[in-house]
Short mmCIF file of C-alpha atoms and ligand atoms in Angstrom, two decimals:
data_model
loop_
_atom_site.label_atom_id
_atom_site.label_comp_id
_atom_site.label_asym_id
_atom_site.label_seq_id
_atom_site.Cartn_x
_atom_site.Cartn_y
_atom_site.Cartn_z
CA MET A 186 48.24 151.81 36.48
CA ILE A 187 48.71 147.73 36.32
CA ILE A 188 45.77 145.07 35.98
CA VAL A 189 46.61 142.16 37.98
CA MET A 190 44.81 139.28 36.21
CA ARG A 191 43.68 136.10 38.92
CA ARG A 192 45.91 133.39 38.26
CA GLU A 193 43.16 131.12 36.67
CA ALA A 194 41.99 134.00 34.58
CA SER A 195 41.38 132.81 31.13
CA LYS A 196 42.85 134.02 27.81
CA GLU A 197 39.61 134.92 26.78
CA ALA A 198 39.00 137.30 30.28
CA ILE A 199 42.67 138.58 29.50
CA ASP A 200 41.83 139.45 25.97
CA ASN A 201 38.59 141.18 26.98
CA VAL A 202 40.30 143.38 29.43
CA ILE A 203 43.10 144.31 26.53
CA LYS A 204 40.33 145.26 24.44
CA LYS A 205 38.50 147.23 27.25
CA VAL A 206 41.84 149.52 27.85
CA GLU A 207 41.99 149.92 24.15
CA SER A 208 38.49 151.19 24.28
CA PHE A 209 39.82 154.16 26.14
CA GLU A 210 42.64 154.90 23.60
CA LEU A 211 45.13 153.92 26.06
CA LYS A 212 47.88 151.42 25.63
CA PRO A 213 47.72 147.84 27.21
CA VAL A 214 51.02 145.80 27.51
CA PRO A 215 50.47 142.58 28.43
CA LEU A 216 53.27 140.73 30.69
CA TYR A 217 52.80 136.91 31.19
CA GLY A 218 54.44 135.87 34.03
CA THR A 219 54.88 132.27 35.14
CA GLU A 220 52.09 132.76 37.65
CA ARG A 221 49.94 135.53 36.35
CA THR A 222 49.43 137.91 33.81
CA VAL A 223 49.71 141.85 34.69
CA ILE A 224 48.47 144.31 32.16
CA ALA A 225 50.35 147.57 32.21
CA VAL A 226 48.27 150.53 31.00
CA ILE A 227 50.72 153.24 28.95
CA GLY A 228 48.91 156.81 28.57
CA ASP A 229 46.76 159.24 30.48
CA GLU A 230 44.85 156.83 32.59
CA ARG A 231 42.38 159.69 34.10
CA VAL A 232 40.04 158.38 31.24
CA LEU A 233 39.91 155.09 32.50
CA HIS A 234 36.86 153.86 34.48
CA ILE A 235 38.74 151.82 37.27
CA ASP A 236 35.60 150.48 38.75
CA SER A 237 34.36 148.83 35.37
CA LEU A 238 37.83 147.40 35.11
CA ARG A 239 37.75 145.82 38.57
CA ALA A 240 34.40 144.38 38.03
CA MET A 241 35.54 142.48 34.87
CA GLU A 242 35.82 138.50 34.75
CA GLY A 243 39.37 137.56 35.83
CA VAL A 244 40.73 140.66 37.31
CA ASP A 245 42.25 140.64 40.69
CA LYS A 246 43.15 144.36 41.40
CA VAL A 247 44.04 147.42 39.68
CA MET A 248 46.63 149.46 41.30
CA PRO A 249 48.58 152.76 40.28
CA VAL A 250 52.14 152.47 39.47
CA LEU A 251 53.81 155.44 41.26
CA LYS A 252 57.14 155.29 39.89
CA PRO A 253 57.51 157.18 36.39
CA TYR A 254 59.19 154.15 34.82
CA LYS A 255 56.32 151.65 34.48
CA LEU A 256 57.37 148.49 32.65
CA VAL A 257 60.86 149.03 34.09
CA SER A 258 59.09 148.73 37.54
CA ARG A 259 59.07 145.95 40.25
CA GLU A 260 55.76 147.51 40.96
CA THR A 261 54.50 146.28 37.53
CA LYS A 262 56.49 142.74 37.42
CA GLU A 263 57.28 141.36 40.92
CA GLU A 264 59.89 138.39 39.32
CA ASP A 265 62.70 138.87 38.02
CA SER A 266 63.29 139.20 34.36
CA VAL A 267 65.42 136.62 32.69
CA ILE A 268 66.77 137.76 29.23
CA ASP A 269 67.19 134.98 26.79
CA VAL A 270 69.80 135.30 24.06
CA ASP A 271 68.98 132.52 21.90
CA GLY A 272 69.65 130.03 24.56
CA VAL A 273 71.94 132.09 26.96
CA LYS A 274 70.29 133.61 29.71
CA ILE A 275 71.15 136.90 31.47
CA GLY A 276 69.34 137.17 34.68
CA GLY A 277 68.75 133.48 36.10
CA SER A 278 70.89 131.71 38.53
CA GLU A 279 73.90 131.62 36.41
CA ILE A 280 76.20 134.54 36.27
CA CYS A 281 76.65 135.35 32.66
CA THR A 282 80.11 136.56 31.48
CA ILE A 283 81.09 138.58 28.76
CA ALA A 284 84.13 139.00 27.59
CA GLY A 285 86.36 140.61 24.36
CA PRO A 286 88.38 143.26 23.24
CA CYS A 287 87.21 146.71 23.37
CA SER A 288 87.65 147.40 19.89
CA VAL A 289 87.34 144.53 16.96
CA GLU A 290 90.98 145.10 15.12
CA ASP A 291 91.46 142.56 12.70
CA GLU A 292 90.23 138.84 11.79
CA GLU A 293 93.40 137.16 13.96
CA GLN A 294 92.49 139.45 16.75
CA ILE A 295 88.79 138.50 17.03
CA ILE A 296 88.95 134.99 16.48
CA SER A 297 92.02 134.07 18.78
CA ILE A 298 90.53 136.05 21.69
CA ALA A 299 87.13 134.36 21.03
CA LYS A 300 88.51 131.14 21.14
CA GLU A 301 90.25 131.87 24.39
CA VAL A 302 87.33 133.50 26.09
CA LYS A 303 85.22 130.62 25.08
CA LYS A 304 87.46 128.18 26.47
CA ALA A 305 87.82 129.85 29.70
CA GLY A 306 83.86 130.16 30.29
CA ALA A 307 82.42 133.34 28.53
CA LYS A 308 79.04 133.24 27.10
CA ILE A 309 79.24 135.93 25.22
CA LEU A 310 81.85 138.03 22.99
CA ARG A 311 81.91 141.64 23.25
CA GLY A 312 84.00 144.11 20.85
CA GLY A 313 83.21 147.18 19.42
CA ALA A 314 82.94 148.23 15.67
CA PHE A 315 81.54 151.59 15.94
CA LYS A 316 83.45 153.22 18.77
CA PRO A 317 82.73 156.39 20.74
CA ARG A 318 86.20 157.86 21.19
CA THR A 319 87.07 160.99 23.06
CA SER A 320 89.60 162.05 20.40
CA PRO A 321 88.65 162.05 16.70
CA TYR A 322 91.87 161.19 15.73
CA ASP A 323 91.99 158.06 17.88
CA PHE A 324 90.75 154.62 16.25
CA GLN A 325 87.23 154.82 15.31
CA GLY A 326 86.42 150.90 14.55
CA LEU A 327 86.20 148.91 11.60
CA GLY A 328 82.37 149.73 10.66
CA GLU A 329 80.69 147.12 9.01
CA GLU A 330 84.08 145.20 8.12
CA GLY A 331 84.11 145.01 12.26
CA LEU A 332 80.53 143.45 12.37
CA LYS A 333 81.30 140.77 9.94
CA LEU A 334 84.53 139.58 11.57
CA LEU A 335 82.10 139.48 14.81
CA ALA A 336 79.78 137.27 12.95
CA LYS A 337 82.71 134.93 11.85
CA ALA A 338 84.05 134.60 15.83
CA ARG A 339 80.48 133.73 16.67
CA ASP A 340 80.27 131.00 13.37
CA GLU A 341 83.63 129.56 14.94
CA THR A 342 82.92 129.48 18.61
CA GLY A 343 79.27 129.41 18.97
CA LEU A 344 79.39 132.49 21.34
CA LYS A 345 76.79 135.02 21.08
CA ILE A 346 77.74 138.75 20.27
CA VAL A 347 77.14 142.36 21.54
CA THR A 348 78.44 145.44 19.68
CA GLU A 349 77.62 149.05 20.33
CA VAL A 350 75.13 150.99 18.11
CA MET A 351 76.07 154.82 18.02
CA ASP A 352 73.58 156.16 15.80
CA THR A 353 69.94 155.58 14.48
CA LYS A 354 71.21 155.21 11.15
CA HIS A 355 73.08 152.23 11.77
CA VAL A 356 70.51 150.30 13.83
CA LYS A 357 69.48 148.03 10.96
CA LEU A 358 72.77 147.21 9.87
CA VAL A 359 73.90 146.30 13.71
CA GLU A 360 70.74 144.29 14.05
CA LYS A 361 71.99 142.29 10.91
CA TYR A 362 74.90 140.90 12.85
CA ALA A 363 74.64 141.29 16.58
CA ASP A 364 72.76 139.19 19.31
CA ILE A 365 72.63 142.13 21.35
CA PHE A 366 72.89 145.56 20.82
CA GLN A 367 74.95 147.98 23.10
CA ILE A 368 73.75 151.23 24.27
CA GLY A 369 77.10 152.98 25.11
CA ALA A 370 77.23 155.27 28.17
CA ARG A 371 77.73 158.14 25.73
CA ASN A 372 74.52 157.34 24.37
CA MET A 373 72.58 156.56 27.40
CA GLN A 374 70.05 159.31 26.96
CA ASN A 375 69.74 159.44 23.01
CA PHE A 376 66.54 159.11 23.08
CA ASN A 377 66.05 158.79 19.21
CA LEU A 378 68.41 155.69 19.38
CA LEU A 379 66.58 154.32 22.22
CA LYS A 380 62.99 154.40 20.35
CA GLU A 381 64.86 152.86 17.34
CA VAL A 382 66.34 149.73 19.45
CA GLY A 383 63.24 149.75 20.93
CA LYS A 384 61.17 148.87 17.77
CA SER A 385 63.72 145.91 17.43
CA ASN A 386 63.03 142.62 19.31
CA LYS A 387 67.10 141.75 19.79
CA PRO A 388 68.32 142.30 23.42
CA VAL A 389 69.42 145.58 24.43
CA LEU A 390 72.41 146.19 26.87
CA LEU A 391 71.81 149.62 28.23
CA LYS A 392 75.14 151.13 29.71
CA ARG A 393 74.50 154.08 32.64
CA GLY A 394 75.47 157.27 31.54
CA MET A 395 78.26 158.62 33.29
CA SER A 396 76.34 161.09 34.86
CA ALA A 397 73.17 159.53 35.21
CA THR A 398 71.04 159.05 38.58
CA LEU A 399 69.36 155.70 38.85
CA LYS A 400 66.14 157.10 37.94
CA GLU A 401 67.41 158.49 34.70
CA PHE A 402 68.96 155.57 34.03
CA LEU A 403 65.63 153.48 34.38
CA MET A 404 63.84 155.82 32.43
CA CYS A 405 65.97 155.30 29.45
CA ALA A 406 65.27 151.64 29.91
CA GLU A 407 61.76 152.44 29.83
CA TYR A 408 62.12 154.10 26.53
CA ILE A 409 63.26 151.16 25.02
CA MET A 410 60.57 149.09 26.87
CA SER A 411 57.82 151.48 25.85
CA GLU A 412 58.49 150.83 21.94
CA GLY A 413 57.86 147.09 22.50
CA ASN A 414 61.25 145.39 23.23
CA HIS A 415 61.29 144.44 26.90
CA ASN A 416 64.56 142.74 26.49
CA VAL A 417 66.75 145.04 28.24
CA ILE A 418 69.78 144.28 30.59
CA LEU A 419 70.90 147.22 32.73
CA CYS A 420 74.90 147.74 33.16
CA GLU A 421 76.49 149.88 35.52
CA ARG A 422 79.91 151.02 33.91
CA GLY A 423 81.18 153.37 36.68
CA ILE A 424 80.17 157.09 37.04
CA ARG A 425 82.12 160.27 36.96
CA THR A 426 82.87 161.42 40.43
CA PHE A 427 85.74 163.99 42.07
CA SER A 428 87.54 160.66 42.73
CA ASP A 429 90.18 160.41 39.82
CA TYR A 430 92.58 157.81 41.28
CA THR A 431 90.15 155.37 38.84
CA ARG A 432 89.20 156.18 35.67
CA ASN A 433 85.46 156.15 36.93
CA THR A 434 83.88 155.40 40.04
CA LEU A 435 82.42 151.94 40.17
CA ASP A 436 79.12 152.52 42.08
CA LEU A 437 77.95 148.90 43.13
CA CYS A 438 75.30 149.85 45.30
CA VAL A 439 73.44 150.78 42.31
CA VAL A 440 73.01 146.86 41.61
CA PRO A 441 70.92 145.95 44.74
CA ALA A 442 69.16 149.55 44.45
CA ALA A 443 68.39 148.81 40.50
CA LYS A 444 67.15 145.73 41.47
CA GLU A 445 65.13 146.42 44.38
CA LEU A 446 63.24 149.32 41.52
CA SER A 447 63.32 147.26 38.62
CA HIS A 448 62.84 143.51 37.60
CA LEU A 449 65.49 143.75 34.67
CA PRO A 450 68.86 142.07 35.16
CA VAL A 451 71.76 144.12 36.00
CA ILE A 452 75.28 143.42 34.85
CA VAL A 453 78.72 145.26 35.81
CA ASP A 454 81.48 146.47 33.75
CA PRO A 455 84.75 146.67 35.91
CA SER A 456 86.74 147.21 33.25
CA HIS A 457 85.22 150.78 32.17
CA GLY A 458 84.37 151.37 35.89
CA THR A 459 88.12 151.16 37.15
CA GLY A 460 90.12 152.03 33.86
CA LYS A 461 93.01 149.67 35.43
CA ARG A 462 93.43 146.21 34.78
CA GLN A 463 94.76 145.61 38.07
CA TYR A 464 91.33 145.91 39.84
CA ILE A 465 89.29 143.97 37.72
CA THR A 466 89.40 140.82 39.79
CA ALA A 467 88.70 142.74 43.01
CA MET A 468 85.60 144.69 41.51
CA SER A 469 84.11 141.41 39.94
CA ARG A 470 84.34 139.63 42.91
CA ALA A 471 82.36 142.67 44.53
CA ALA A 472 79.85 142.84 41.69
CA ILE A 473 79.07 139.31 42.05
CA ALA A 474 78.59 139.79 45.86
CA ALA A 475 76.19 142.66 45.37
CA GLY A 476 74.02 140.60 43.11
CA ALA A 477 75.00 141.22 39.51
CA ASP A 478 73.33 138.91 36.95
CA GLY A 479 76.76 139.40 34.68
CA LEU A 480 79.81 140.90 34.01
CA ILE A 481 81.56 142.36 30.84
CA ILE A 482 85.18 142.11 30.60
CA GLU A 483 87.69 143.79 28.32
CA ALA A 484 90.05 140.93 27.60
CA HIS A 485 92.79 140.52 24.59
CA THR A 486 95.55 138.03 23.64
CA LYS A 487 97.93 141.03 23.55
CA PRO A 488 96.48 143.54 26.22
CA GLU A 489 98.90 146.23 25.65
CA GLU A 490 98.56 146.50 21.90
CA SER A 491 94.74 146.95 22.24
CA LYS A 492 94.30 149.64 19.89
CA SER A 493 91.43 151.31 22.45
CA ASP A 494 91.60 150.70 26.28
CA ALA A 495 94.67 149.06 26.74
CA ASP A 496 95.03 149.75 30.46
CA GLN A 497 91.91 148.52 31.48
CA THR A 498 92.07 145.16 29.32
CA ILE A 499 93.02 142.06 30.81
CA SER A 500 94.99 139.04 29.18
CA THR A 501 92.86 136.21 27.92
CA ASP A 502 95.16 134.08 30.41
CA ALA A 503 93.96 136.66 33.24
CA PHE A 504 90.21 135.97 32.13
CA ALA A 505 90.84 132.50 32.22
CA LYS A 506 91.96 132.70 35.99
CA LEU A 507 89.40 135.21 36.86
CA MET A 508 86.86 132.83 35.91
CA GLN A 509 88.09 130.38 38.71
CA ASP A 510 88.75 133.41 41.14
CA LEU A 511 85.07 133.88 40.68
CA ARG A 512 83.55 130.51 41.27
CA PRO A 513 83.51 130.34 44.83
CA VAL A 514 82.21 133.75 45.34
CA ALA A 515 79.34 132.55 42.82
CA GLU A 516 78.79 129.73 44.80
CA ALA A 517 78.57 131.60 47.94
CA MET A 518 76.03 133.52 46.43
CA GLY A 519 73.98 130.46 45.73
CA ARG A 520 74.70 130.67 41.88
CA LYS A 521 76.70 129.46 38.92
CA ILE A 522 79.41 130.51 36.94
C1 PEP B 832 82.68 149.70 25.70
O1 PEP B 832 82.29 149.20 26.02
O2 PEP B 832 84.07 149.86 25.03
C2 PEP B 832 82.15 151.49 25.79
C3 PEP B 832 83.01 152.44 25.06
O3 PEP B 832 81.77 151.65 26.85
P1 PEP B 832 81.13 152.74 27.73
O4 PEP B 832 80.11 153.59 26.63
O5 PEP B 832 80.65 152.21 28.89
O6 PEP B 832 82.34 153.61 27.75
MN1 MN B 833 86.20 149.96 25.87
#
């Protein structure tokens, strides 16, 4: 259920509605939009006296939210959400580019890559310190040492940093260093982890599970938001299909579909989506044309020497060229990059 307040509703009227909802032992979640405030009601709404709410001062309408994801839904919030990462915006008119290696490997590697991608126009640096690897014998990441190196790269370049958190026991540690938590595809439905990052106020980049339906994906975003953290960025990174020509099948139709159903920003990861560096430019262009709010790209100064995901990693020079190639597409979509 949502309670839509009138444009001119006073703060006092909004607070009174919040108190009224609380009196029914339900959870009110106020969403303060630029135009008007909407109060989402979480819990078993059958106990609510809808008519008494409708009659309250400042209330415009009381409407059911039909979708199972309430806070994520466009029914609850019509306008697009823009996630502000300390001044870097994801979801506004500018396409936000995130770039960096699959894994943080050593100081020289991450700092040199950070400098190059910054020069090319990236706003956020990616790099895994805790890596979810298919084989236990593969490089698992540098752990806290990797987080420290990312923080150093941020200090040197001013780029924000996004890095994966794989375990509830590492949430506080990753929060200390990162600007954005990444929840990887393999952990999309790790509900305890979702709840834990939901208690933080740092933005969360939620990657779609490799066999997740759109509804399941959005329900996972709801887990995070229901804990109080509304700063969620959805990321399409390819799904597993019968097609084995590419590592995954990049589901670009999910971009307009997710934006139809939800107000959250949607970004695309063509690196994991294809697994092959020669397709990154085409799929990045297509992602922007499909309405994506950003891209996350694996880039390295020596891509073939990457300790993980070498085949899909482009060189930092190729990344600079990619940014140029994307400009006309962004402009055609009425956006900047
Ligand atoms: C990654 O970003 O390096 C990664 C492991 O991504 P995903 O969870 O999408 O596989
Ligand atoms: Mn990777």
